[in-house]
mmCIF file of C-alpha atoms in Angstrom:
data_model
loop_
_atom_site.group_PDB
_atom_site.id
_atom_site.type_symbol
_atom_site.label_atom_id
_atom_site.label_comp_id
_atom_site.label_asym_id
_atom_site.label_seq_id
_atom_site.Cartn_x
_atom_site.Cartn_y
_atom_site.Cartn_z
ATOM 1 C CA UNK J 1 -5.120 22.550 -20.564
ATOM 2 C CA UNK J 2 -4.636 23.107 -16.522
ATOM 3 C CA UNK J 3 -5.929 21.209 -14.084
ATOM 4 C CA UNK J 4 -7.237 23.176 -11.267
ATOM 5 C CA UNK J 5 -5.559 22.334 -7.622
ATOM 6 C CA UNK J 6 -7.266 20.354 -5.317
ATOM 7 C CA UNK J 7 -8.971 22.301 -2.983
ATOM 8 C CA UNK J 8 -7.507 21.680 0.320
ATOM 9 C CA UNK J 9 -9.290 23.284 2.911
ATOM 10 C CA UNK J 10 -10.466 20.302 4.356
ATOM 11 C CA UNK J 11 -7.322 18.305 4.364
ATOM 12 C CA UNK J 12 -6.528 18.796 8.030
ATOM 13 C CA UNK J 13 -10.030 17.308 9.062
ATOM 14 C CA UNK J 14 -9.226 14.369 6.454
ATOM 15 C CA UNK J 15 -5.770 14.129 8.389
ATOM 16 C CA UNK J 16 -7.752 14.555 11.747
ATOM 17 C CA UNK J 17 -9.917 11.628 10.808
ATOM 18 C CA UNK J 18 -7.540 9.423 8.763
ATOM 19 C CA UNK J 19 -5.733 9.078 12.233
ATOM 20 C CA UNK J 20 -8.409 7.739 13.633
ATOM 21 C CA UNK J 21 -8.349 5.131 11.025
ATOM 22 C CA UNK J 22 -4.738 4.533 10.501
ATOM 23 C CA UNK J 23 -2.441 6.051 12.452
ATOM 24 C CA UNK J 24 0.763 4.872 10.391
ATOM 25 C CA UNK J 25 -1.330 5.831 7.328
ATOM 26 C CA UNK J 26 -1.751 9.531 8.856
ATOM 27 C CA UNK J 27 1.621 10.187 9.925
ATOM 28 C CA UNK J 28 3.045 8.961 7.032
ATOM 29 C CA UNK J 29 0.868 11.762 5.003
ATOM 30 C CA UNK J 30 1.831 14.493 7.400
ATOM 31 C CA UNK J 31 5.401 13.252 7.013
ATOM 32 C CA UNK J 32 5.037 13.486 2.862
ATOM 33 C CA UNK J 33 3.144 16.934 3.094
ATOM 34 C CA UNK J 34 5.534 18.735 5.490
ATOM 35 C CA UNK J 35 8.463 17.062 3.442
ATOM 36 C CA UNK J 36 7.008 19.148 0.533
ATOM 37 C CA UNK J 37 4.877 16.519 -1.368
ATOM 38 C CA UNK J 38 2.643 18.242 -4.091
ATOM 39 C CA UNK J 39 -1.014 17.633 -3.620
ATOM 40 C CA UNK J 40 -2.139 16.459 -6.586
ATOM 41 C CA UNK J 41 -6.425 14.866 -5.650
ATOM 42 C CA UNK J 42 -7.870 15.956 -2.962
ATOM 43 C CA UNK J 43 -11.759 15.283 -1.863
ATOM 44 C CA UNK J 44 -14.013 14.505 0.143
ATOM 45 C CA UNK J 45 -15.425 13.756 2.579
ATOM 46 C CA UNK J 46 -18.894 12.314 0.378
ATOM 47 C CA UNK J 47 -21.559 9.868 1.023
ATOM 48 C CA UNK J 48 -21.036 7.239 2.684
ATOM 49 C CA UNK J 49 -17.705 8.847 4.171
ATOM 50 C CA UNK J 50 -15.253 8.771 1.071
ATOM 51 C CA UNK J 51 -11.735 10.575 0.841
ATOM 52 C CA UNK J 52 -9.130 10.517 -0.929
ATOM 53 C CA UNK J 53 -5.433 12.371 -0.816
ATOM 54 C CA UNK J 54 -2.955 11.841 -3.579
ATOM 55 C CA UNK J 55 0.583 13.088 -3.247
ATOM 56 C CA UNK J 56 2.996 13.030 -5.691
ATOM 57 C CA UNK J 57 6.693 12.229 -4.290
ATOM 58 C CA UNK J 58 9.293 12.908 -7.252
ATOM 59 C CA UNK J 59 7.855 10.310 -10.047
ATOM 60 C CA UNK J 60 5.630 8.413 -7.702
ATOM 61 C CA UNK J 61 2.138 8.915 -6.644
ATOM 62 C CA UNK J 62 0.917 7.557 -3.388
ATOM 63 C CA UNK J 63 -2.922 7.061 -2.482
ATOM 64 C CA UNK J 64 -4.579 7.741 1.369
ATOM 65 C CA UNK J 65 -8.032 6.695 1.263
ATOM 66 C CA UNK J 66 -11.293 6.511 4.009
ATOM 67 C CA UNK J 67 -14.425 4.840 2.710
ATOM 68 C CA UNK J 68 -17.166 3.915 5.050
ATOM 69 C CA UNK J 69 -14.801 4.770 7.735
ATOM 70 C CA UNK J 70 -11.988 2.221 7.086
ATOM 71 C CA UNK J 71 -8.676 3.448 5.671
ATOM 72 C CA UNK J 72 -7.919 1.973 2.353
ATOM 73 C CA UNK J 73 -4.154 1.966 3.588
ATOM 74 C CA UNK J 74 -1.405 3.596 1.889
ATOM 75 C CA UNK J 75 -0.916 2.848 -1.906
ATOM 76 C CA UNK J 76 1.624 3.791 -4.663
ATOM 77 C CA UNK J 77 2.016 3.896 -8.661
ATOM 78 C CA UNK J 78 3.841 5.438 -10.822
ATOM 79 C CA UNK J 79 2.703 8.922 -11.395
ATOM 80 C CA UNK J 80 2.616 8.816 -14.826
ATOM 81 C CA UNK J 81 -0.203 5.979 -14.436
ATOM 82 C CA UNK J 82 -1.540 7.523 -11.769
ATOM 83 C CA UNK J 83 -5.239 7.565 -12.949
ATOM 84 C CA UNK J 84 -4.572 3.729 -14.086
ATOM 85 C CA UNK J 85 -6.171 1.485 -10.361
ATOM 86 C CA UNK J 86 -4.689 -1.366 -12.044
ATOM 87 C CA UNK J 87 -0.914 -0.171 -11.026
ATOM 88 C CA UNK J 88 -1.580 1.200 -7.681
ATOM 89 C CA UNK J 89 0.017 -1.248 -5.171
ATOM 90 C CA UNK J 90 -0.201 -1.531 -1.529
ATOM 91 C CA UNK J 91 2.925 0.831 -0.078
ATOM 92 C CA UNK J 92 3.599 -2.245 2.330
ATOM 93 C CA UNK J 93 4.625 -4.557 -0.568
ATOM 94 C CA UNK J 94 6.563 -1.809 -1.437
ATOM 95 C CA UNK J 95 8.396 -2.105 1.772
ATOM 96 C CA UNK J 96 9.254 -5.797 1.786
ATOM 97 C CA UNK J 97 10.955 -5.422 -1.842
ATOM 98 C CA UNK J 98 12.783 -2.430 -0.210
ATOM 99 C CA UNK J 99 13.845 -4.344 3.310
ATOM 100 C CA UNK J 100 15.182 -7.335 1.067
ATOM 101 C CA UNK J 101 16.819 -5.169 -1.539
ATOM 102 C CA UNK J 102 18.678 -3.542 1.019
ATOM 103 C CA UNK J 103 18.938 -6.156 3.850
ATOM 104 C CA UNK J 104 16.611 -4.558 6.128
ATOM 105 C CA UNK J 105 15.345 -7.753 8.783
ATOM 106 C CA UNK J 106 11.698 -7.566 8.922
ATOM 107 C CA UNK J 107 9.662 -10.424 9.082
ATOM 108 C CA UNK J 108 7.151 -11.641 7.167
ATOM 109 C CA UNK J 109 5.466 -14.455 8.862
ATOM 110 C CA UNK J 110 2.015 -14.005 7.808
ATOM 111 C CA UNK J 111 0.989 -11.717 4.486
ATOM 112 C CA UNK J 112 -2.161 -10.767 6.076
ATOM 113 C CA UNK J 113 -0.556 -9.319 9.333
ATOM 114 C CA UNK J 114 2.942 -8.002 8.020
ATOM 115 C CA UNK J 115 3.206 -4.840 10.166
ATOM 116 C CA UNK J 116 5.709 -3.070 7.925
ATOM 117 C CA UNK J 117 6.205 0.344 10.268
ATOM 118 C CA UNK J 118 5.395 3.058 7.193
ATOM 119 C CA UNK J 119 6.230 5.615 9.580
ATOM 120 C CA UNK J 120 9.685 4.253 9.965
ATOM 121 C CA UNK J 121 10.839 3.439 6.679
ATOM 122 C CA UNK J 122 7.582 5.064 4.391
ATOM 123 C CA UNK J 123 9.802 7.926 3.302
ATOM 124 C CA UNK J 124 12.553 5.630 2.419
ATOM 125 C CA UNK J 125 11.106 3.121 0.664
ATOM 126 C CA UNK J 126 9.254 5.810 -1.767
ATOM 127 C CA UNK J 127 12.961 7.499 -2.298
ATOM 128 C CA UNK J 128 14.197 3.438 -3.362
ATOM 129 C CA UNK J 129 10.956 3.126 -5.456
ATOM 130 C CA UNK J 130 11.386 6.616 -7.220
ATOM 131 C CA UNK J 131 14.583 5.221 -7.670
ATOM 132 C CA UNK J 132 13.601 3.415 -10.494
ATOM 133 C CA UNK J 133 12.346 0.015 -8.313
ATOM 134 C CA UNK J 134 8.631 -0.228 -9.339
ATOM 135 C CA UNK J 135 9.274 -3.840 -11.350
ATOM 136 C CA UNK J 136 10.538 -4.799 -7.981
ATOM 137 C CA UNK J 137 7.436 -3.464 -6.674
ATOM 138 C CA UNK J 138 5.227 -5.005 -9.444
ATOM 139 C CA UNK J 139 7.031 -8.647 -8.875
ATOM 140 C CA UNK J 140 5.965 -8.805 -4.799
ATOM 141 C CA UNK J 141 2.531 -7.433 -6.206
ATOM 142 C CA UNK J 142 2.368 -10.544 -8.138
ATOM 143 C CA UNK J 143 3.304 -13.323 -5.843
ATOM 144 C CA UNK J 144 1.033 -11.634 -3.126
ATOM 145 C CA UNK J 145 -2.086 -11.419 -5.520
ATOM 146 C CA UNK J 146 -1.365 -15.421 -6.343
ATOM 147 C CA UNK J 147 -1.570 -15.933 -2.532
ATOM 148 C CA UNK J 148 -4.720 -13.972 -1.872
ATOM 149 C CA UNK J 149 -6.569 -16.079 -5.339
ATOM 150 C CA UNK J 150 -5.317 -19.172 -3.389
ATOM 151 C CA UNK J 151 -6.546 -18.064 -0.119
ATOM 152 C CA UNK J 152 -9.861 -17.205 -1.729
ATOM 153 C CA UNK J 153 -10.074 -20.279 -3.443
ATOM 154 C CA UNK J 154 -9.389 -22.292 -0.323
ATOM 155 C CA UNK J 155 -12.318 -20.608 1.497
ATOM 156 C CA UNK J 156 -14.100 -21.274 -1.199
ATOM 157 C CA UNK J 157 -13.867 -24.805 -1.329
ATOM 158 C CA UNK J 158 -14.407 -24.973 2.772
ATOM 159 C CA UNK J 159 -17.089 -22.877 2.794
ATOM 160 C CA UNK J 160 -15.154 -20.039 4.624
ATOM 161 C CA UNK J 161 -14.295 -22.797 7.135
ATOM 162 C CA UNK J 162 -10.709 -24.074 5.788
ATOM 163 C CA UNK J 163 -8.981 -26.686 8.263
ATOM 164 C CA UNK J 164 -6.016 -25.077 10.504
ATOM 165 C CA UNK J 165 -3.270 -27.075 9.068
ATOM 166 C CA UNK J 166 -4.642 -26.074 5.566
ATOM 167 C CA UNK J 167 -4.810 -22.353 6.083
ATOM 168 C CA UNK J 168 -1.212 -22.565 7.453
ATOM 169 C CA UNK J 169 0.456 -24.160 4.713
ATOM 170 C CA UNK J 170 -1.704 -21.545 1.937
ATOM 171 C CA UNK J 171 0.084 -18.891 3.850
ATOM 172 C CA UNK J 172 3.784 -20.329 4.096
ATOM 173 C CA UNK J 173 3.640 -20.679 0.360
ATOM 174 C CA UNK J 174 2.491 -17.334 0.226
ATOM 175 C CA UNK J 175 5.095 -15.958 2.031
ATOM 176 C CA UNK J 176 7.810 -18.444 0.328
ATOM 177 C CA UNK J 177 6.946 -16.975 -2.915
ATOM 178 C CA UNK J 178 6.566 -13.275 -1.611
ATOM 179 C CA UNK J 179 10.180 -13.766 -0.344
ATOM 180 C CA UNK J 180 10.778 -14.540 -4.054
ATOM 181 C CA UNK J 181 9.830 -11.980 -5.789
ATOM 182 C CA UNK J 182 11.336 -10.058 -3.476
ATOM 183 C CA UNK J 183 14.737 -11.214 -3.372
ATOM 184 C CA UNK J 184 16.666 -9.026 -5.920
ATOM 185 C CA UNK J 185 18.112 -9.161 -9.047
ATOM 186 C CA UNK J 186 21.543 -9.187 -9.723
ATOM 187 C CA UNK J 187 22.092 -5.727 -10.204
ATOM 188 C CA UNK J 188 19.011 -4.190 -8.472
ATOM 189 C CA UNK J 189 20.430 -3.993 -4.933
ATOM 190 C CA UNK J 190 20.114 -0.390 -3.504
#
C-alpha cells in the first residue's frame, strides 16, 4: 500500500512562522529541505496552532513542531521507528554526543540552557548519527532524562521553591553524567 505525500502547500507559511518561533529550528529545516531532504509528514496548521514537518535525512527522521505557538524544537529517531514518540530525541543531545565524539569544544554548563548552534553543526551531526551513532544518541538521552526526574523531584519536594545551592549541585550532576554518556566508546570515535 502507498502512502500519499504530504501535502505541502503550506510549508513555506509553516517555515514563515516556525522562524518566528525558533529561528535555529527554521533554518535548520530550510537547510535539510534545500539539501534535498524527503518530506515525509506534513500538517497543519490546526486548532490550537499545531504543525508538524518530518524530514527524512538518509536513515534518520527529524521532527519540527509548533503547538500553541511554541516550537517543540528540533527532534530525531531513527526512521524506521519513526511513528514510535518513545525514540524521538531532542537533536541537541544529539549534538553533545557528536561534539565529544569528535572533540568539538562546546560547553555544557547548564542542561537547561545548552545553546548547541543547530544551524552550525545540525547538518553534521545528522550525517554522524546516520552514521550508525543513535546508541550514542540514546545513552545522552538517558543521563539527561535522569537529570530532568531529579530536577522534578527536587521541585517537588520544595514546592517549586528549591534552595540555590541545591538547584546548582542537581544540575552539575546532571551535566557530570551527561558528559558521561557522552564520552565515547572505544571504537565509536568519528
Amino acid at each position: 500500500m502507498n502512502t500519499p505525500l504530504p501535502d505541502t502547500a503550506n510549508l513555506p507559511r509553516f517555515l514563515d512562522h516556525l522562524q518566528a518561533r525558533d529561528t535555529d529550528a527554521a533554518l535548520l529545516a530550510r537547510q535539510l529541505l534545500d539539501a534535498g531532504a524527503a518530506v515525509i509528514v506534513f500538517w497543519g496548521p490546526q486548532q490550537m496552532d499545531v504543525w508538524e514537518l518530518r524530514v527524512q535525512v538518509g536513515d534518520t527522521m527529524v521532527r519540527f513542531g509548533v503547538e500553541r505557538g511554541y516550537s517543540d524544537g528540533v527532534l530525531i529517531a531513527p526512521a524506521s521507528d519513526s511513528s514510535d514518540w518513545s525514540r524521538l530525541v531532542p537533536l541537541r543531545l544529539a549534538v553533545i554526543a557528536w561534539a565529544r565524539a569528535n572533540n568539538v569544544p562546546l560547553p555544557l554548563d547548564d542542561p537547561d540552557e545548552f545553546d548547541p548552534g543547530l544551524t552550525v553543526h545540525g547538518r553534521a551531526v545528522l550525517d554522524w548519527v546516520d552514521g550508525g551513532h543513535f546508541p550514542q544518541v540514546e545513552r545522552v538521552r538517558l543521563a539527561w532524562a535522569e537529570y530532568r526526574r531529579q530536577l522534578r523531584e527536587l521541585r517537588s519536594g520544595t514546592l517549586g521553591r528549591p534552595d540555590e545551592s541545591d538547584l546548582r549541585a542537581v544540575k552539575a550532576a546532571g551535566v557530570a553524567a551527561i558528559e558521561a554518556a557522552a564520552a565515547p566508546l572505544a571504537g565509536t570515535e568519528r
